[in-house]
Coordinates of C-alpha atoms in Angstrom, one line a residue:
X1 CA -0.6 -10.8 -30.5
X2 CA -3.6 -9.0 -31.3
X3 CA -3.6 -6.8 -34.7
X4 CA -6.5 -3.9 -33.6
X5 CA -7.2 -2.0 -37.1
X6 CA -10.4 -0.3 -36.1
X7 CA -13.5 0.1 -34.2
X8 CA -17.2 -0.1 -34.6
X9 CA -18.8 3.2 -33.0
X10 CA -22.5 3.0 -32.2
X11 CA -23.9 6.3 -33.5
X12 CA -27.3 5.7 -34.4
X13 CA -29.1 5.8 -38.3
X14 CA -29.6 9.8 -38.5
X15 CA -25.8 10.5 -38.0
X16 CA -24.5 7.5 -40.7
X17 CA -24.0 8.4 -44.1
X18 CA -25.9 5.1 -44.5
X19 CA -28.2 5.0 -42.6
X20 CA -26.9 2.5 -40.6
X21 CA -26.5 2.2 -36.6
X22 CA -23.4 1.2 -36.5
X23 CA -20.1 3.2 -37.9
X24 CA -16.5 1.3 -38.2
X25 CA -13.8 3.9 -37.7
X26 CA -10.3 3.4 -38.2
X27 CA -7.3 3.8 -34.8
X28 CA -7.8 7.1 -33.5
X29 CA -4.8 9.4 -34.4
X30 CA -3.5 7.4 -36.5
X31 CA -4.1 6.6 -40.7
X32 CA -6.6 4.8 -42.4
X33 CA -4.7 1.8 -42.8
X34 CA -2.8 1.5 -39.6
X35 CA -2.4 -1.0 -37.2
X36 CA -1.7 -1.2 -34.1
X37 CA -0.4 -4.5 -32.1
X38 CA -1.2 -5.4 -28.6
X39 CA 0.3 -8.6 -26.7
X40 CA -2.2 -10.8 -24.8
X41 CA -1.6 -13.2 -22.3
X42 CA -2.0 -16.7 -22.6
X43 CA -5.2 -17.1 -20.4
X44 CA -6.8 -15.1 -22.8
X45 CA -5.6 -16.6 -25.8
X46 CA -6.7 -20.2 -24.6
X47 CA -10.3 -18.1 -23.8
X48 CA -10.3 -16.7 -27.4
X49 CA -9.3 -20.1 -29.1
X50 CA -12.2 -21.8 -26.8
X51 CA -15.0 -19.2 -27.8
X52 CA -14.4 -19.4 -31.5
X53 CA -13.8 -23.5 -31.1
X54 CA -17.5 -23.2 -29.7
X55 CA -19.0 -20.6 -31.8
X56 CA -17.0 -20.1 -34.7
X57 CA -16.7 -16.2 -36.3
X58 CA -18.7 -14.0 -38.0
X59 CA -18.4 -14.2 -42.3
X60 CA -16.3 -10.9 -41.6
X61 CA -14.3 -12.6 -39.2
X62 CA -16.0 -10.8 -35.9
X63 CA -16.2 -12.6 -32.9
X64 CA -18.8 -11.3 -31.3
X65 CA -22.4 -11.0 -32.8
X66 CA -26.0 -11.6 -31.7
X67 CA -28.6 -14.2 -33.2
X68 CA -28.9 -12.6 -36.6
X69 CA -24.9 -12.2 -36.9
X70 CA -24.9 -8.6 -36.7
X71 CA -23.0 -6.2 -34.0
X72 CA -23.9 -7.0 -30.3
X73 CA -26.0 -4.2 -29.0
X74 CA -24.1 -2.2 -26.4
X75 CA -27.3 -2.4 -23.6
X76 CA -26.8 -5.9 -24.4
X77 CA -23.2 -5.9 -22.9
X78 CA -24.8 -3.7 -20.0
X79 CA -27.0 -6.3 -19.2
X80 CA -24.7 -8.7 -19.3
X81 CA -21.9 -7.0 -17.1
X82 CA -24.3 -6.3 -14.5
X83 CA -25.2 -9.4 -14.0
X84 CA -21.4 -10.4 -13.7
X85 CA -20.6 -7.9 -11.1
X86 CA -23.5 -9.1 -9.1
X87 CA -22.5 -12.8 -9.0
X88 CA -19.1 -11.6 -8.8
X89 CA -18.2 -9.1 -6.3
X90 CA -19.2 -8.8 -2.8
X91 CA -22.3 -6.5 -1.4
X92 CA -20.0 -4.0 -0.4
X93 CA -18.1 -4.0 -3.2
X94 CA -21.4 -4.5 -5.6
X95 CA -22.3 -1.1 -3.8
X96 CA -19.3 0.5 -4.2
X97 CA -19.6 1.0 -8.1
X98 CA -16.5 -1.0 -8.4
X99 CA -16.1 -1.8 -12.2
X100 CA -19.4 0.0 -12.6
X101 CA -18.7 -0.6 -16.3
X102 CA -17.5 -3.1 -19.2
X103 CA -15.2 0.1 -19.7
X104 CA -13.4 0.1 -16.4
X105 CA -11.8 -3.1 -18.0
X106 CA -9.4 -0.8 -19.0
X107 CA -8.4 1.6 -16.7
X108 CA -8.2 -2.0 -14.3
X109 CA -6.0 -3.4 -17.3
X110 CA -3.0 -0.1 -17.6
X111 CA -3.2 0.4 -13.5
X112 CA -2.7 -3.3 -13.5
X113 CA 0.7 -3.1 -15.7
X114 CA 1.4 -0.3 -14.0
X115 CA 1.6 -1.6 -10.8
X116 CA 3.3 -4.8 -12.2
X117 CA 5.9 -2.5 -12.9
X118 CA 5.7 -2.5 -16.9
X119 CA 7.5 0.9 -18.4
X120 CA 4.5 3.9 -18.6
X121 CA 6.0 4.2 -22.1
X122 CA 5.1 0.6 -22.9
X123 CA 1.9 1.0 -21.3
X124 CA 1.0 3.7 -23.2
X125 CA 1.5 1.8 -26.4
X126 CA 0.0 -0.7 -25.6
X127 CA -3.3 1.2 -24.4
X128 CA -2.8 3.3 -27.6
X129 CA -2.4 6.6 -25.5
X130 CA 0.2 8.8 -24.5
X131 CA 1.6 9.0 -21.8
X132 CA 0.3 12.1 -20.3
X133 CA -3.5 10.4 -20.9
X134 CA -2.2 7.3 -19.6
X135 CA -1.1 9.3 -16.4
X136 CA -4.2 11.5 -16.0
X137 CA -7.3 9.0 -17.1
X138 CA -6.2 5.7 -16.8
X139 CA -4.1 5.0 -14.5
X140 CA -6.2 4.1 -10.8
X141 CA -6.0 3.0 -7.5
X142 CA -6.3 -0.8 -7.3
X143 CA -8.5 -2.3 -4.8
X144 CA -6.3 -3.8 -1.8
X145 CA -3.2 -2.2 -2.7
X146 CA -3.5 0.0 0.6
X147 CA -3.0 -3.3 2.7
X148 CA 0.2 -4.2 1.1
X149 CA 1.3 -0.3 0.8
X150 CA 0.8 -0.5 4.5
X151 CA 3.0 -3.7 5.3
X152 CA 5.6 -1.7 3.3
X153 CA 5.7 1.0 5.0
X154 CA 5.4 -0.5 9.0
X155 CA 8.2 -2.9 7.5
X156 CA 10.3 0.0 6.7
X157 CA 9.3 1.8 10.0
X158 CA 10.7 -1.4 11.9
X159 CA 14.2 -1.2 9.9
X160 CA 14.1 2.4 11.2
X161 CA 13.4 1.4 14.3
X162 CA 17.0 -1.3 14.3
X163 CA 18.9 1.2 12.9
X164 CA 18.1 3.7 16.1
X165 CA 18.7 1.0 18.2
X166 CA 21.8 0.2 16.8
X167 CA 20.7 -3.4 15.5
X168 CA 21.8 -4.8 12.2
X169 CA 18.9 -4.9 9.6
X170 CA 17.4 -8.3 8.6
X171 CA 19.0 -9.9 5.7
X172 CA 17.5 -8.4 2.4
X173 CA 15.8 -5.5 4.0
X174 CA 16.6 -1.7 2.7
X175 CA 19.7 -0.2 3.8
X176 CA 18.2 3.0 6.2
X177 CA 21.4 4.3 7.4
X178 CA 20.8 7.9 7.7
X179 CA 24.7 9.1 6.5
X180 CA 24.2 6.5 3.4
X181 CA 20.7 8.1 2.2
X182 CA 21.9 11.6 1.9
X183 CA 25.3 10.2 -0.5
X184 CA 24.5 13.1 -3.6
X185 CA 24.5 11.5 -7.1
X186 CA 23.7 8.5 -6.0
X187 CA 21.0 5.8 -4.6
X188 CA 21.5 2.4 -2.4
X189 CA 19.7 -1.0 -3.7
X190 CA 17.7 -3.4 -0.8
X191 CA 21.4 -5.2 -0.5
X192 CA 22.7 -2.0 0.5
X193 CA 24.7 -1.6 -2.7
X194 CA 25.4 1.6 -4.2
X195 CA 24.4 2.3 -7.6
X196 CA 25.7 5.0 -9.9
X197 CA 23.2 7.5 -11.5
X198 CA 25.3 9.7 -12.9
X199 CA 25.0 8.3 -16.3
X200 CA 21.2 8.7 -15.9
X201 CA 20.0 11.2 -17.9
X202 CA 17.2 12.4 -15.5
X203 CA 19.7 13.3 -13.4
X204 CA 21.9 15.1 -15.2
X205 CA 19.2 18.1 -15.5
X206 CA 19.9 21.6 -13.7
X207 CA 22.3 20.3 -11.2
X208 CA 19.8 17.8 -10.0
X209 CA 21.3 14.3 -8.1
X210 CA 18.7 12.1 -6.8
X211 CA 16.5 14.6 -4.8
X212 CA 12.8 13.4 -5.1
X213 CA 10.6 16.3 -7.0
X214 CA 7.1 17.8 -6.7
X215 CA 5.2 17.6 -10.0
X216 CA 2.7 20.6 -10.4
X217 CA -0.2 17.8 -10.9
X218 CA -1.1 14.6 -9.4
X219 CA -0.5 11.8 -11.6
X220 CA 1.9 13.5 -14.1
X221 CA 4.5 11.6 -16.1
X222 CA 8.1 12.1 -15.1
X223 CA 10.5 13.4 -17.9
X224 CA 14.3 13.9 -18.2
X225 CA 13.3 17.5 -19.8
X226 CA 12.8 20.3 -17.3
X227 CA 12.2 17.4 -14.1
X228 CA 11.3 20.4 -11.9
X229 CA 8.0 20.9 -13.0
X230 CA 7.2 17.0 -13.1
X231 CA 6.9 14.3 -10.7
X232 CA 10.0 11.7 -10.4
X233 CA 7.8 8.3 -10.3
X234 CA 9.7 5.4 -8.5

C-alpha cells in the first residue's frame, strides 16, 4: 500500500516563491495534510524493495534522484522512456505513438482495471479522480483487445447460428433463446439462469427493466439517477 501525500511540480525559478525549480504541492482537491492510499501489486512491490536494496533513498526519503541527490529532471525521464519504447515495442508500434509518454502509464494503468473488471468507482479512487474524468480522460482502448472482442462476438454469432438451427448450445455458452432475452425485469446468466434485478436500483428508475440505454456522450459513467440521459455500462 502506497501512502501518496503530494507531488513535486516542475515550475521553473521565476514562478517559486523561492526561487527554486522545483515546487511540492499537496493532493489536488483535497487538504494540506491529506492522504491518499493506493494498493500496489506485488511485482511492483518486490521492484520497489529491489531498487532501494540497490540504491537506498534520498535523506528525505525520495526514491528517485540524480547524482547530486536532488529531483530527477523530467527531460531526463524523456530520455529515458524513449529509449524504453524503442527496445521495447515493435516498428510498427514504435511508429504508432503507442505510450508516446511516461504519462500514458496511467491512462494504460485505469483502462487496465477497467477492463479487468475492477468497479469505475474503485478505479476512480484509486487514480484520485472522479468518475466522470475517469470516464472521459482516462479510460482507452487497449491494444489487442479488438482480436478478443472479435472472438466474442463470432462465438456469439455461432450460438445464434444453433439456436436457428434448432441445435442445443455448447455447455457454458450464453443462453440466446430469442423468447428468454425479451423476459422484462429481468436478465439470463451464461448457465442460462435467470437472475432477478428488480432489487437493483438502476432499474427501478422511470419504469425502466433491463432495456440497454443511449448515453448523450461516449464514454459517460452510468448512474442509478436519471439513467436516461447516461450510458448503462456492462
Amino acid at each position: 500500500m502506497l501512502n501518496l501525500s503530494g507531488g513535486v511540480v516542475t515550475a521553473g525559478k521565476g514562478w517559486t516563491d523561492d526561487g527554486a525549480v522545483y515546487e511540492v504541492h499537496p493532493l489536488k482537491r483535497r487538504a494540506v495534510n491529506a492522504t491518499r492510499p493506493v494498493p500496489v501489486p506485488p511485482p511492483f512491490v518486490r521492484t520497489i524493495l529491489m531498487h532501494v536494496e540497490r540504491f537506498g533513498v534520498a535523506p528525505d526519503g525520495r526514491l528517485f534522484r540524480n547524482e547530486a541527490g536532488n529531483y530527477v529532471d523530467p527531460a531526463a525521464y524523456g530520455m529515458t522512456w524513449a529509449k524504453a519504447r524503442k527496445a521495447a515495442l515493435t516498428r510498427t508500434e514504435h511508429a504508432s505513438g503507442l505510450a508516446k509518454r511516461p504519462y500514458d502509464l496511467g491512462h494504460a494503468g485505469i483502462s487496465f482495471w477497467l477492463y479487468s473488471g475492477v468497479d469505475p468507482a474503485e478505479c476512480a479512487r484509486r487514480a484520485g479522480q472522479s468518475i466522470q474524468v475517469l470516464f472521459r480522460h482516462y479510460a482507452k482502448f487497449l491494444d489487442g483487445v479488438q482480436e478478443q472482442s472479435n472472438g466474442l462476438i463470432e462465438q456469439s454469432m455461432q450460438e445464434w447460428d444453433h439456436v436457428s438451427r434448432g441445435v442445443p448450445p455448447a455447455e457454458g455458452a450464453p443462453n440466446l433463446d430469442r423468447k428468454q432475452t425479451g423476459t422484462a425485469g429481468r436478465s439470463w446468466d451464461r448457465s442460462g439462469r435467470k437472475r432477478e434485478l428488480k432489487n437493483n436500483p438502476c432499474f427501478a428508475v422511470r419504469g425502466v427493466s433491463g432495456r440497454r440505454l443511449t448515453g448523450k456522450r461516449p464514454g459517460q459513467a452510468p448512474s442509478c439517477r436519471g439513467l436516461e440521459e447516461a450510458e448503462l455500462l456492462r
